[in-house]
GROMACS .gro file of C-alpha atoms in nm:
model
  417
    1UNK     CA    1  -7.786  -7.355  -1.473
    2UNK     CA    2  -7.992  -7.670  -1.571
    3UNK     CA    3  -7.987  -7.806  -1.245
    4UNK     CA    4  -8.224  -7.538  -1.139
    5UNK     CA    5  -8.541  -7.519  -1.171
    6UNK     CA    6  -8.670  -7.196  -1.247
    7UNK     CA    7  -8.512  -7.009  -1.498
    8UNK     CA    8  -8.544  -6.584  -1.583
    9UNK     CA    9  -8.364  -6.275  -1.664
   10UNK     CA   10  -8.321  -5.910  -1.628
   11UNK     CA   11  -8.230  -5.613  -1.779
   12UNK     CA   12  -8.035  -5.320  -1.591
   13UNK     CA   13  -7.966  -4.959  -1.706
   14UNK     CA   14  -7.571  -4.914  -1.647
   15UNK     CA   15  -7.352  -4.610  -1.620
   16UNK     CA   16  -6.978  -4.705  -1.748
   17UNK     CA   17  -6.717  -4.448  -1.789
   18UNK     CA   18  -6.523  -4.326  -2.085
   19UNK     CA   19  -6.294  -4.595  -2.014
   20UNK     CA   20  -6.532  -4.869  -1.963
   21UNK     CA   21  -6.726  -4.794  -2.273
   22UNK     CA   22  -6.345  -4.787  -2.470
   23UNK     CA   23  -6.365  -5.153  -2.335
   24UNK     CA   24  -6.717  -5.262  -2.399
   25UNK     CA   25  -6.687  -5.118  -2.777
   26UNK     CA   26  -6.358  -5.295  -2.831
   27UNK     CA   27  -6.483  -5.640  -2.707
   28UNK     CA   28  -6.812  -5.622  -2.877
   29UNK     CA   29  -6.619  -5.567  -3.172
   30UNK     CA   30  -6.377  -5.880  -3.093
   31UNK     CA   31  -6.709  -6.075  -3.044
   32UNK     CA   32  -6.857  -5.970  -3.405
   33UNK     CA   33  -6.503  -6.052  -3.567
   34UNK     CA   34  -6.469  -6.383  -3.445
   35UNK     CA   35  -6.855  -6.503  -3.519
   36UNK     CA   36  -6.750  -6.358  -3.880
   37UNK     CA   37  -6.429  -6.546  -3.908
   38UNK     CA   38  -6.618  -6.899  -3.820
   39UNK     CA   39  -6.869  -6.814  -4.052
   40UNK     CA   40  -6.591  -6.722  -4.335
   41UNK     CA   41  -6.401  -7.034  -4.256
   42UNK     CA   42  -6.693  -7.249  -4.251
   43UNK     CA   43  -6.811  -7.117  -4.643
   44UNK     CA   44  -6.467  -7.158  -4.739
   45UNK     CA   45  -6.436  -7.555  -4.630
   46UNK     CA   46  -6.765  -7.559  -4.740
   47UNK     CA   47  -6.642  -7.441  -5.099
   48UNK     CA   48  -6.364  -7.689  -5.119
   49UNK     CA   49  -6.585  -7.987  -5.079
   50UNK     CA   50  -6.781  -7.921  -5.380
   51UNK     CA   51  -6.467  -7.998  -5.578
   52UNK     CA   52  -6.431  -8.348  -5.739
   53UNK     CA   53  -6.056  -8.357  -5.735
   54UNK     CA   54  -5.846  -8.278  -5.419
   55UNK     CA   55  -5.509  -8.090  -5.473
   56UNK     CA   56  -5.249  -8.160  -5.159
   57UNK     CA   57  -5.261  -7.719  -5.128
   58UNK     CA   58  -5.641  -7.748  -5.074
   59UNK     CA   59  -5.614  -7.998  -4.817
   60UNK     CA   60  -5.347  -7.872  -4.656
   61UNK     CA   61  -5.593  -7.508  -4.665
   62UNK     CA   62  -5.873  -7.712  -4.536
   63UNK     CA   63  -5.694  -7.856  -4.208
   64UNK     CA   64  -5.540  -7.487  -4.138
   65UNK     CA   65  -5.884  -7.361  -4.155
   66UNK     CA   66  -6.035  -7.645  -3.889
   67UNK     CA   67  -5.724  -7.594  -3.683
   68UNK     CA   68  -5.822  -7.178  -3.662
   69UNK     CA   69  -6.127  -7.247  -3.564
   70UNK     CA   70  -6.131  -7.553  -3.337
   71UNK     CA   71  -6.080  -7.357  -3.028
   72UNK     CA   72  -6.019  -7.020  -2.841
   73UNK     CA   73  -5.611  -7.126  -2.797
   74UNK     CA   74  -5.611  -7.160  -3.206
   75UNK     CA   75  -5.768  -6.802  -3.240
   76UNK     CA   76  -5.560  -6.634  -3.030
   77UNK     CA   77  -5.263  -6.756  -3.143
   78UNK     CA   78  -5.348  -6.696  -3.479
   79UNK     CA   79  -5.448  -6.339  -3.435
   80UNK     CA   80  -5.259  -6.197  -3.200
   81UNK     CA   81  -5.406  -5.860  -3.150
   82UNK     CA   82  -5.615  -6.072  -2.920
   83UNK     CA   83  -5.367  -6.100  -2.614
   84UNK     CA   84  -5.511  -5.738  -2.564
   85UNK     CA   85  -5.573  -5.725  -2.169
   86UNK     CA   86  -5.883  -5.550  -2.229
   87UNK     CA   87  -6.046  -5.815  -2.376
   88UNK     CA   88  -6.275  -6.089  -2.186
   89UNK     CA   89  -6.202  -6.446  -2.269
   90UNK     CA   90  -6.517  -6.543  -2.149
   91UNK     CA   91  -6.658  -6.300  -2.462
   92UNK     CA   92  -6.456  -6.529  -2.719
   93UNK     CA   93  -6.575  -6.873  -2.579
   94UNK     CA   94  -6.914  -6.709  -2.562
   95UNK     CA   95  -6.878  -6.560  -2.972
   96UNK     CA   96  -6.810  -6.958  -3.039
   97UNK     CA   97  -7.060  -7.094  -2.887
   98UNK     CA   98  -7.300  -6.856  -3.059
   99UNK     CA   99  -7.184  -6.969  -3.365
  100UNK     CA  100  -7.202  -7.353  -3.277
  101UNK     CA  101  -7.585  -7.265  -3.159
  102UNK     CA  102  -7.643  -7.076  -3.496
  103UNK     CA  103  -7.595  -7.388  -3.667
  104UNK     CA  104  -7.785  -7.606  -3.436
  105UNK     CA  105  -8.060  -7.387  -3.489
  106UNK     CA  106  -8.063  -7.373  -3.887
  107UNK     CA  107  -8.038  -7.818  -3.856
  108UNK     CA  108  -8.323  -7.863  -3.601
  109UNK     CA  109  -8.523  -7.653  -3.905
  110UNK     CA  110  -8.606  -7.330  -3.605
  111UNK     CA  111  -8.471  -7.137  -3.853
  112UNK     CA  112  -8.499  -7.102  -4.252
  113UNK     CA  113  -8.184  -6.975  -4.361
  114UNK     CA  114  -7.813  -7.042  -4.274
  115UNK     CA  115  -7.606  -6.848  -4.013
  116UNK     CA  116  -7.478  -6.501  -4.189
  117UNK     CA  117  -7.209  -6.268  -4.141
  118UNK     CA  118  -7.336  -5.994  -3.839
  119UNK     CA  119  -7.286  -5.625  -3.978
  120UNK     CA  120  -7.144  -5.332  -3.812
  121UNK     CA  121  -7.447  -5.133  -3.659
  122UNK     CA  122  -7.458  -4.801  -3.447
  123UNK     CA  123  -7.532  -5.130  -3.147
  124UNK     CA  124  -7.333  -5.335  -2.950
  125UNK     CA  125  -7.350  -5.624  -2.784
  126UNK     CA  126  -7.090  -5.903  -2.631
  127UNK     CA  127  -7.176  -6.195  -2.359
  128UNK     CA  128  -6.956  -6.304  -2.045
  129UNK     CA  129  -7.014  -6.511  -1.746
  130UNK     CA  130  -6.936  -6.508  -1.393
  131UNK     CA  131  -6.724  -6.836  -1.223
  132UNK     CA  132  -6.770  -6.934  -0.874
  133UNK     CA  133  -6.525  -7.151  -0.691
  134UNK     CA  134  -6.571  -7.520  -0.732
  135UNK     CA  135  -6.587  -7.607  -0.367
  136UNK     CA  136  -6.840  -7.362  -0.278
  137UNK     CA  137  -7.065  -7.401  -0.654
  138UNK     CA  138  -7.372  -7.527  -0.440
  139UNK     CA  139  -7.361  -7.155  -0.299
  140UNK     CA  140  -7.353  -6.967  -0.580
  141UNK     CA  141  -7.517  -6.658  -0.553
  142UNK     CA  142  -7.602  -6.300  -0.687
  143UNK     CA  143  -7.265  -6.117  -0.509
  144UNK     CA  144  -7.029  -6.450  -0.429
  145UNK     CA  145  -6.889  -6.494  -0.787
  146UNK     CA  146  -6.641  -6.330  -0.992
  147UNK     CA  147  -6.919  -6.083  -1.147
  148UNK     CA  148  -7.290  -5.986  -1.006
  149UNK     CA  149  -7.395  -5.784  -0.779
  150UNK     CA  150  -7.152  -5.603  -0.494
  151UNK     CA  151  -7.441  -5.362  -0.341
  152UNK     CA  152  -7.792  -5.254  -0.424
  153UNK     CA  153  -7.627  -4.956  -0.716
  154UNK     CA  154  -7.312  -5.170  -0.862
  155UNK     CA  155  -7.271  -5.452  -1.028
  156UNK     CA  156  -6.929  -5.585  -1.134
  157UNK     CA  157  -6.852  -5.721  -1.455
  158UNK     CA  158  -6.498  -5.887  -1.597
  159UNK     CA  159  -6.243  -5.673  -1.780
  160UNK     CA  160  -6.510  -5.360  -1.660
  161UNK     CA  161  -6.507  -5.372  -1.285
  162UNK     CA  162  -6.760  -5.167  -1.122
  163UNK     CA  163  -7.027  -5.022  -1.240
  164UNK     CA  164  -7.307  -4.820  -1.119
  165UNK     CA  165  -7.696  -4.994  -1.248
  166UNK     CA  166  -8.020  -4.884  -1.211
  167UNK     CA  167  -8.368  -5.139  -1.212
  168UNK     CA  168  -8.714  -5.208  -1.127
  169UNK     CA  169  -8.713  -5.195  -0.748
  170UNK     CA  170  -8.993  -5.421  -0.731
  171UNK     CA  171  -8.799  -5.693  -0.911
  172UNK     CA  172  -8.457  -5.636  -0.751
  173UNK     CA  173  -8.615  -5.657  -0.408
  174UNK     CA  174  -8.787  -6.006  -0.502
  175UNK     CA  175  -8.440  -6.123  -0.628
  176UNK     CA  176  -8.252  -6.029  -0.341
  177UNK     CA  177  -8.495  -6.133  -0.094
  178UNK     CA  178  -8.467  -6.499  -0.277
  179UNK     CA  179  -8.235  -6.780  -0.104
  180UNK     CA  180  -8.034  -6.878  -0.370
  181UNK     CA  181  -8.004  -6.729  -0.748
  182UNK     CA  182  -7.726  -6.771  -0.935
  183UNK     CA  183  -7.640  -6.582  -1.275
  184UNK     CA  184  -7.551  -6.723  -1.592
  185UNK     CA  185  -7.465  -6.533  -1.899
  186UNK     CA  186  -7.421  -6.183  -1.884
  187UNK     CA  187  -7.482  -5.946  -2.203
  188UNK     CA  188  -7.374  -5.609  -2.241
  189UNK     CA  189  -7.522  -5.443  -2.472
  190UNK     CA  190  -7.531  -5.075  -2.608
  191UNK     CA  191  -7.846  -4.949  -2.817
  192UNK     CA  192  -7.834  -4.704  -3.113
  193UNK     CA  193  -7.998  -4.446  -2.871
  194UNK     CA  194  -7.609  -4.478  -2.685
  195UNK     CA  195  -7.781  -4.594  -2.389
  196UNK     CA  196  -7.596  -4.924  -2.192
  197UNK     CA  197  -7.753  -5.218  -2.049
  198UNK     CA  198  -7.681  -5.518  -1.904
  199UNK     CA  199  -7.902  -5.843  -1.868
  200UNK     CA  200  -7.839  -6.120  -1.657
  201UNK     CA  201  -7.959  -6.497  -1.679
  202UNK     CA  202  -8.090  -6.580  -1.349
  203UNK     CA  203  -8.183  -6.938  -1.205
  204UNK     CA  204  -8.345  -7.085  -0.873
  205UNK     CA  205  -8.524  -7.322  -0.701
  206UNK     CA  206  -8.761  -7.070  -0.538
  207UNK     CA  207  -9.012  -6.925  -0.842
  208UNK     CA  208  -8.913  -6.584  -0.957
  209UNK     CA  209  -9.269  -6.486  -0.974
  210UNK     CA  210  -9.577  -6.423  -0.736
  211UNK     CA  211  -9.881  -6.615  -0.677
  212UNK     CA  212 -10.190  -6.519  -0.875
  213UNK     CA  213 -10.516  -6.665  -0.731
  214UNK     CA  214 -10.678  -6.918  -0.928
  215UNK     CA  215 -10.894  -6.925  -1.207
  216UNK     CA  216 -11.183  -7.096  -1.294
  217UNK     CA  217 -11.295  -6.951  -1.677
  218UNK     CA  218 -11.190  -7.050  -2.030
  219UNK     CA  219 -11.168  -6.834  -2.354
  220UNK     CA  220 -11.068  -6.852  -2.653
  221UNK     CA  221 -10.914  -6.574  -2.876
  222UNK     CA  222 -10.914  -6.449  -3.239
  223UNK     CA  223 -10.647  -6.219  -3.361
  224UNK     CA  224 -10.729  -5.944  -3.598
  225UNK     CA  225 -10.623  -5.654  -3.773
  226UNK     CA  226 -10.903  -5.391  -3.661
  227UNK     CA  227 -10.825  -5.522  -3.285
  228UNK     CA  228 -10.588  -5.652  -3.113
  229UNK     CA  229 -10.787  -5.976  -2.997
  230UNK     CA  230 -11.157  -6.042  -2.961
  231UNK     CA  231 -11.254  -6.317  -2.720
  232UNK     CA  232 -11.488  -6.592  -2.721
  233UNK     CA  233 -11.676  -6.375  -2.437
  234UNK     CA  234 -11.714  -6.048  -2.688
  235UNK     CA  235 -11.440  -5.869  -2.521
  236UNK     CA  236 -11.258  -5.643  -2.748
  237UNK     CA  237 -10.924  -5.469  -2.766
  238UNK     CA  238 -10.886  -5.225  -2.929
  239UNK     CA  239 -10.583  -5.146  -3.106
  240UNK     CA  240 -10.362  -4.886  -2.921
  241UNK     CA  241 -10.390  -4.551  -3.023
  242UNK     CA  242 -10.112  -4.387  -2.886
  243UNK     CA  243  -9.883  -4.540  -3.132
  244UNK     CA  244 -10.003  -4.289  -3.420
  245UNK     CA  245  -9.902  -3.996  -3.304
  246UNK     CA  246  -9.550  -4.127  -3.213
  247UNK     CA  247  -9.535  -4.231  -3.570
  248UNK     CA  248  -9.581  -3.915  -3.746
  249UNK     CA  249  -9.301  -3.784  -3.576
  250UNK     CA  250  -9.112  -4.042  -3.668
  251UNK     CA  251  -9.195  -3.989  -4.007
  252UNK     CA  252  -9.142  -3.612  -3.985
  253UNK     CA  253  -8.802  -3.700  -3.807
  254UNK     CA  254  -8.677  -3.959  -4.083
  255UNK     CA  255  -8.717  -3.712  -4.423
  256UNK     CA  256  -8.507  -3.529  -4.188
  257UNK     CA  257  -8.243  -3.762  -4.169
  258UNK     CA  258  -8.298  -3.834  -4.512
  259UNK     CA  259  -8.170  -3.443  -4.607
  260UNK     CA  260  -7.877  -3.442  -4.339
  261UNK     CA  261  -7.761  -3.769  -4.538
  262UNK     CA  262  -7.781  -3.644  -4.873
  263UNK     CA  263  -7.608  -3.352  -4.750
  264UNK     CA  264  -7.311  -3.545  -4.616
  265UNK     CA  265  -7.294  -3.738  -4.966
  266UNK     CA  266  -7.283  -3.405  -5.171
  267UNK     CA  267  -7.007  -3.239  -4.956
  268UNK     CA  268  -6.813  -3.575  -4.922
  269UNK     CA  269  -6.840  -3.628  -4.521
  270UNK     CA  270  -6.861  -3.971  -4.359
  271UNK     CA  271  -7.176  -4.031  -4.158
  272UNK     CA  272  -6.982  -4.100  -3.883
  273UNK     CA  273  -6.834  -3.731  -3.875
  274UNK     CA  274  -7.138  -3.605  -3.976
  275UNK     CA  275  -7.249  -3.370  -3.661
  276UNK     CA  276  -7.592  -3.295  -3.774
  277UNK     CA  277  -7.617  -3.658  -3.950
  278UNK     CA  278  -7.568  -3.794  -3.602
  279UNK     CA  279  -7.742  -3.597  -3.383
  280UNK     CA  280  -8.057  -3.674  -3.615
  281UNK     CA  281  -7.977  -4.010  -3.603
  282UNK     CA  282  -7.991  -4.016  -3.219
  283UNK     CA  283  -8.379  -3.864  -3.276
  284UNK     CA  284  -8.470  -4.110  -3.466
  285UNK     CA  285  -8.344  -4.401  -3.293
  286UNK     CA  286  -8.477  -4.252  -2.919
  287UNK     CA  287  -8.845  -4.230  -3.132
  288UNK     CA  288  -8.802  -4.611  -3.248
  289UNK     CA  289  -8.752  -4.711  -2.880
  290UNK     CA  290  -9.056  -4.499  -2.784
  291UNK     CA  291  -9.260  -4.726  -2.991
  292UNK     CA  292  -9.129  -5.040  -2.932
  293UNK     CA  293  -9.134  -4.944  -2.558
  294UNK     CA  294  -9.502  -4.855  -2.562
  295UNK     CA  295  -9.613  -5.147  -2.770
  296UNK     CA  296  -9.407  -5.413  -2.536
  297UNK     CA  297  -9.590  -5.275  -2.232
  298UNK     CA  298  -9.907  -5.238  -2.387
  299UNK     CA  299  -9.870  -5.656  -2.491
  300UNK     CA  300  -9.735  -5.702  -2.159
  301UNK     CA  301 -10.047  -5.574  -2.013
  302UNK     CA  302 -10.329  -5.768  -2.227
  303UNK     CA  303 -10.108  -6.054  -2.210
  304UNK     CA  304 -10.100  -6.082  -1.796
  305UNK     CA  305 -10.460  -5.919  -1.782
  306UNK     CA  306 -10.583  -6.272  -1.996
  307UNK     CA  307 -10.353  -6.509  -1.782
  308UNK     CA  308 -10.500  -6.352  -1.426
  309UNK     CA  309 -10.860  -6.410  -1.535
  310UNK     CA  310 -10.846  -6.754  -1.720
  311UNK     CA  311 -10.796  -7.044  -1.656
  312UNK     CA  312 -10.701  -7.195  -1.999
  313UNK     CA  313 -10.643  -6.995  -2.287
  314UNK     CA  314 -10.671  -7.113  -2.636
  315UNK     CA  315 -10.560  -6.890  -2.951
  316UNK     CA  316 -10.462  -6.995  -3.312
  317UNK     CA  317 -10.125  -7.101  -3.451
  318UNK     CA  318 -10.014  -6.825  -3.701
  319UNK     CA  319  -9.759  -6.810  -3.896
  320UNK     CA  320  -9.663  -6.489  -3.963
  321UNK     CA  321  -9.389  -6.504  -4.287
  322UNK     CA  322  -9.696  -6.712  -4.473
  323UNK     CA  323  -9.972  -6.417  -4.338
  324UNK     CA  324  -9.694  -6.149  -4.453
  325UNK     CA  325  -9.643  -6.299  -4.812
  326UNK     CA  326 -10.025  -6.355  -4.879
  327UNK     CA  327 -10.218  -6.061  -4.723
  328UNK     CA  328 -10.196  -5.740  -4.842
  329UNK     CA  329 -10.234  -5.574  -4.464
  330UNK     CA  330  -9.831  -5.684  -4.378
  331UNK     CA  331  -9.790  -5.338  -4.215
  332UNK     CA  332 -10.065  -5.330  -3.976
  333UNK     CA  333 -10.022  -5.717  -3.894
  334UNK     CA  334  -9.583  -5.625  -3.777
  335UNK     CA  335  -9.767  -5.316  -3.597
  336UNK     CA  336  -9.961  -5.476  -3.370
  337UNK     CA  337  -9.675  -5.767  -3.295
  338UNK     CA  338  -9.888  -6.068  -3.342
  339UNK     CA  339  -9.580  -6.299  -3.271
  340UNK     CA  340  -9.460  -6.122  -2.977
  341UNK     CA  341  -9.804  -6.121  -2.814
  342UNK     CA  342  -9.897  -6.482  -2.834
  343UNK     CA  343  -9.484  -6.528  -2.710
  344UNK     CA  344  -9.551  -6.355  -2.359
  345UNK     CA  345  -9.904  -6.583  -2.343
  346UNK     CA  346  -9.712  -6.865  -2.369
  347UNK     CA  347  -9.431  -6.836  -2.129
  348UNK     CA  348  -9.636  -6.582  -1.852
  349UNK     CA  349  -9.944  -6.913  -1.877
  350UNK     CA  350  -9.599  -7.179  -1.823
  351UNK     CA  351  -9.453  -6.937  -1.530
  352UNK     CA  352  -9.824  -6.873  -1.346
  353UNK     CA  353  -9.945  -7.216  -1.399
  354UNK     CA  354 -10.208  -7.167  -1.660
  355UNK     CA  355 -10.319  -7.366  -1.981
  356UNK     CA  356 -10.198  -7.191  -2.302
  357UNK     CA  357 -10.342  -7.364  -2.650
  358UNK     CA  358 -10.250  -7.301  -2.986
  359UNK     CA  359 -10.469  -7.492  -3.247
  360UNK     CA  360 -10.507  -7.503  -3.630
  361UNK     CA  361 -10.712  -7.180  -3.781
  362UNK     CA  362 -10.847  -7.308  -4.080
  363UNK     CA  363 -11.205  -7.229  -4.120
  364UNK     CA  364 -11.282  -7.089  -3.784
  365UNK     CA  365 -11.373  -6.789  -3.977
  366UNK     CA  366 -11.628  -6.983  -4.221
  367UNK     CA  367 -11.789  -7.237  -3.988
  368UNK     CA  368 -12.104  -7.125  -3.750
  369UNK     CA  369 -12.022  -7.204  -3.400
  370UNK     CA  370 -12.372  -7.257  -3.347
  371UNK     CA  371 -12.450  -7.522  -3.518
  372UNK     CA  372 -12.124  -7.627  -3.730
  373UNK     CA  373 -12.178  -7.585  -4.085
  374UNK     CA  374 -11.921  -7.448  -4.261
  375UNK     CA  375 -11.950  -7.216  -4.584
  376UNK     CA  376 -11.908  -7.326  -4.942
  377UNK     CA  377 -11.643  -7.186  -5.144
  378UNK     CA  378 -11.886  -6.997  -5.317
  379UNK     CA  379 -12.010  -6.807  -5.022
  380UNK     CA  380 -11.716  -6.785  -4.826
  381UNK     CA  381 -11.674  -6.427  -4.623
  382UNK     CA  382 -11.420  -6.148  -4.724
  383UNK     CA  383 -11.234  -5.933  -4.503
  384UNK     CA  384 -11.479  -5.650  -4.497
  385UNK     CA  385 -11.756  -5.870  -4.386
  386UNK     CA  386 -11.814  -5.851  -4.018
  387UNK     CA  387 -12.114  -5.992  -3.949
  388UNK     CA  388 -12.287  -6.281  -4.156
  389UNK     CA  389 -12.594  -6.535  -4.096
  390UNK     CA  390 -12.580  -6.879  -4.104
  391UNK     CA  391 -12.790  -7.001  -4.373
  392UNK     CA  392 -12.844  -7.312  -4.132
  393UNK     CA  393 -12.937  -7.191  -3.802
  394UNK     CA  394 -13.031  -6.853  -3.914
  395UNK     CA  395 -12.804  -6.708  -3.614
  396UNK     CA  396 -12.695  -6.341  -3.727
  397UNK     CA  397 -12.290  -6.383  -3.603
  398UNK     CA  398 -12.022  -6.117  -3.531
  399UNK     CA  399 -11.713  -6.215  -3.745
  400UNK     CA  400 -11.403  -6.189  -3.531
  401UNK     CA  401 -11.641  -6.338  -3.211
  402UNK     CA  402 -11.766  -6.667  -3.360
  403UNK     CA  403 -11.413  -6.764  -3.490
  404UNK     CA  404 -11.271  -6.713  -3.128
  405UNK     CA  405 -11.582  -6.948  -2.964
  406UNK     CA  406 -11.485  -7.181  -3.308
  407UNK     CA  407 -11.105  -7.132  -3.160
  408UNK     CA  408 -11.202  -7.220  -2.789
  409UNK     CA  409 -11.404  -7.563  -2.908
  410UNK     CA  410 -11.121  -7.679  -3.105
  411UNK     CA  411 -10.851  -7.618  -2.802
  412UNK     CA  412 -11.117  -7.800  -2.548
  413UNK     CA  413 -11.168  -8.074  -2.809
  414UNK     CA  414 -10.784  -8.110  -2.780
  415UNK     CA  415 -10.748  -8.123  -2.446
  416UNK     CA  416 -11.036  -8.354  -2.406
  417UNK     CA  417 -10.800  -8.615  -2.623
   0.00000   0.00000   0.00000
């Protein structure tokens, strides 16, 4: 997959039978077990090196341990409820390798905290790949390998066979009118709605997406609780309103849920026999998806409305955990998915050709962008003040609009270097 040159993915609604989703919950099951059992080996060698004196039983422990996790081979012949034929041995290569790039991850410093045991949720998820025959590799393609695509409503996967999918239309037809795509990892997954899905790593040498004409205007932009973004023009976005009245029936929903529980703990019933408990449940979680539906495509849309209609786009680096920990507004800055906005700016501005910026914050609030003096600590602005005067200039300044035109000189500064 490296070879190629573009790189991109997509998600498909799938249809499995009663038999095929026996299989998919068994090997996502497999996959969780066997990232656990690294992780459990791992503490436990981990454990036995702290020790200042070596015993020949802990050694001995220590090597049986490395040897059970070393490769697939050691696993399955270790536990040998594994030689089901149901399961996909491209699923336990794939839980390894997870577990190998959990660690990589936590070393390179991407993430804070070590790799943790994965608990059992109402999800499921396991990964598999296709294989295409040596010889004919430089012709891999979306139907000529072992899984992908057999006609324009199945898709076959290993251990599953055939299944029937539904997609975009607009997106399948741009794949399939493509030379040559190949597909890499394959995830099934299954949400706590019940719903399955599969998504497919795709890679070309023909771009995945259309043209956009070119651009010829900067901005920069200033994220903020009241809106989404202001930019250095005055534009405004307003936060999405939509999103509240989901919410309350969410909230309605949840005390709900909350009863049917607390009934199931006073007559003694497991949740998962729980009739009522689970059919709330499902309520709940199809409401959850609602909102995280509506808020993706609402970020989808400012995100590819800013990268049709500029050229470069600056915004400011964030971090969120710091913002979380610090500000008192943590629920209204996860709402409006800060992270996940300035995510799709970044890799929509790398896939359309565009200039995407991210520069330091720090006093773009508290400087005039006028003329460049910056408040004393004494006179510094709070978070209700939204419009202030520069005792230098004298120019009367909207808030949230002269940090974004602060923003955009820093990026161009930048880029000037």
């Amino acid at each position: 997959m490296s070879e190629y040159k573009y790189h991109s993915g997509i998600r498909l609604r799938i249809y499995p039978s009663y038999r095929q989703k026996k299989i998919i919950k068994k090997n996502a099951e497999t996959a969780r077990f066997i990232y656990n059992e690294m992780i459990a080996c791992s503490k436990e060698i981990a454990g036995f090196g702290k020790l200042a004196i070596y015993i020949q039983g802990i050694t001995e422990r220590i090597q049986v341990l490395r040897e059970r996790i070393k490769s697939v081979t050691s696993l399955k012949s270790h536990f040998l409820w594994m030689d089901d034929v149901d399961l996909d041995a491209n699923m336990i290569a794939n839980a390894k390798k997870n577990y190998a790039h959990a660690w990589k991850c936590y070393r390179c410093g991407e993430v804070k905290n070590p790799p943790a045991f994965h608990r059992r949720t109402y999800a499921l998820s396991y990964q598999t790949n296709p294989h295409y025959n040596r010889q004919r590799v430089l012709e891999a393609g979306l139907t000529n390998g072992s899984a992908g695509f057999r006609d324009t409503s199945h898709v076959f996967v290993p251990k599953l066979g055939l299944i029937r999918y539904k997609g975009s239309r607009k997106i399948l037809a741009r794949i399939f009118s493509m030379r040559s795509v190949r597909i890499g990892t394959m995830t099934v997954t299954r949400d706590a709605c019940g719903d399955y899905f599969l998504s497919m790593q795709l890679a070309s040498d023909e771009s995945f997406a259309a043209s956009i004409p070119k651009a010829v205007s900067v901005v920069g932009i200033d994220l903020n609780i009241k809106n989404l973004y202001v930019d250095s023009n005055g534009c405004r976005v307003d936060r999405p309103g939509f999103l509240q009245k989901v919410k309350k029936r969410l909230t309605h929903a949840q005390r709900i849920l909350s009863r049917r529980a607390r009934g199931c703990k006073q007559r003694r019933i497991p949740f998962c026999n729980g009739v009522r408990y689970q059919r709330q449940r499902r309520i709940v979680a199809k409401l959850k998806r609602q909102i995280k539906r509506q808020r993706e495509d609402f970020l989808h849309v400012q995100s590819m409305g800013l990268i049709k209609n500029h050229e470069i786009i600056v915004a400011e680096q964030l971090d969120i955990r710091k913002l979380v920990r610090l500000c008192r507004c943590a629920r209204e800055i996860y709402e409006m998915g800060w992270r996940t906005f300035l995510d799709l700016l970044e890799y929509k501005a790398k896939r359309h050709g565009r200039v995407f910026l991210k520069v330091n914050p720090a006093y773009t609030t508290q400087r005039c962008s006028a003329c460049g003096y910056t408040l004393p600590i004494g006179q510094r602005l709070h978070l209700f003040d939204r419009q202030w005067q520069c005792p230098s200039c004298h120019v009367i300044h909207d808030r949230d609009r002269n940090a974004a035109c602060n923003i955009l000189y820093r990026g161009l500064a930048v880029l000037a270097k």
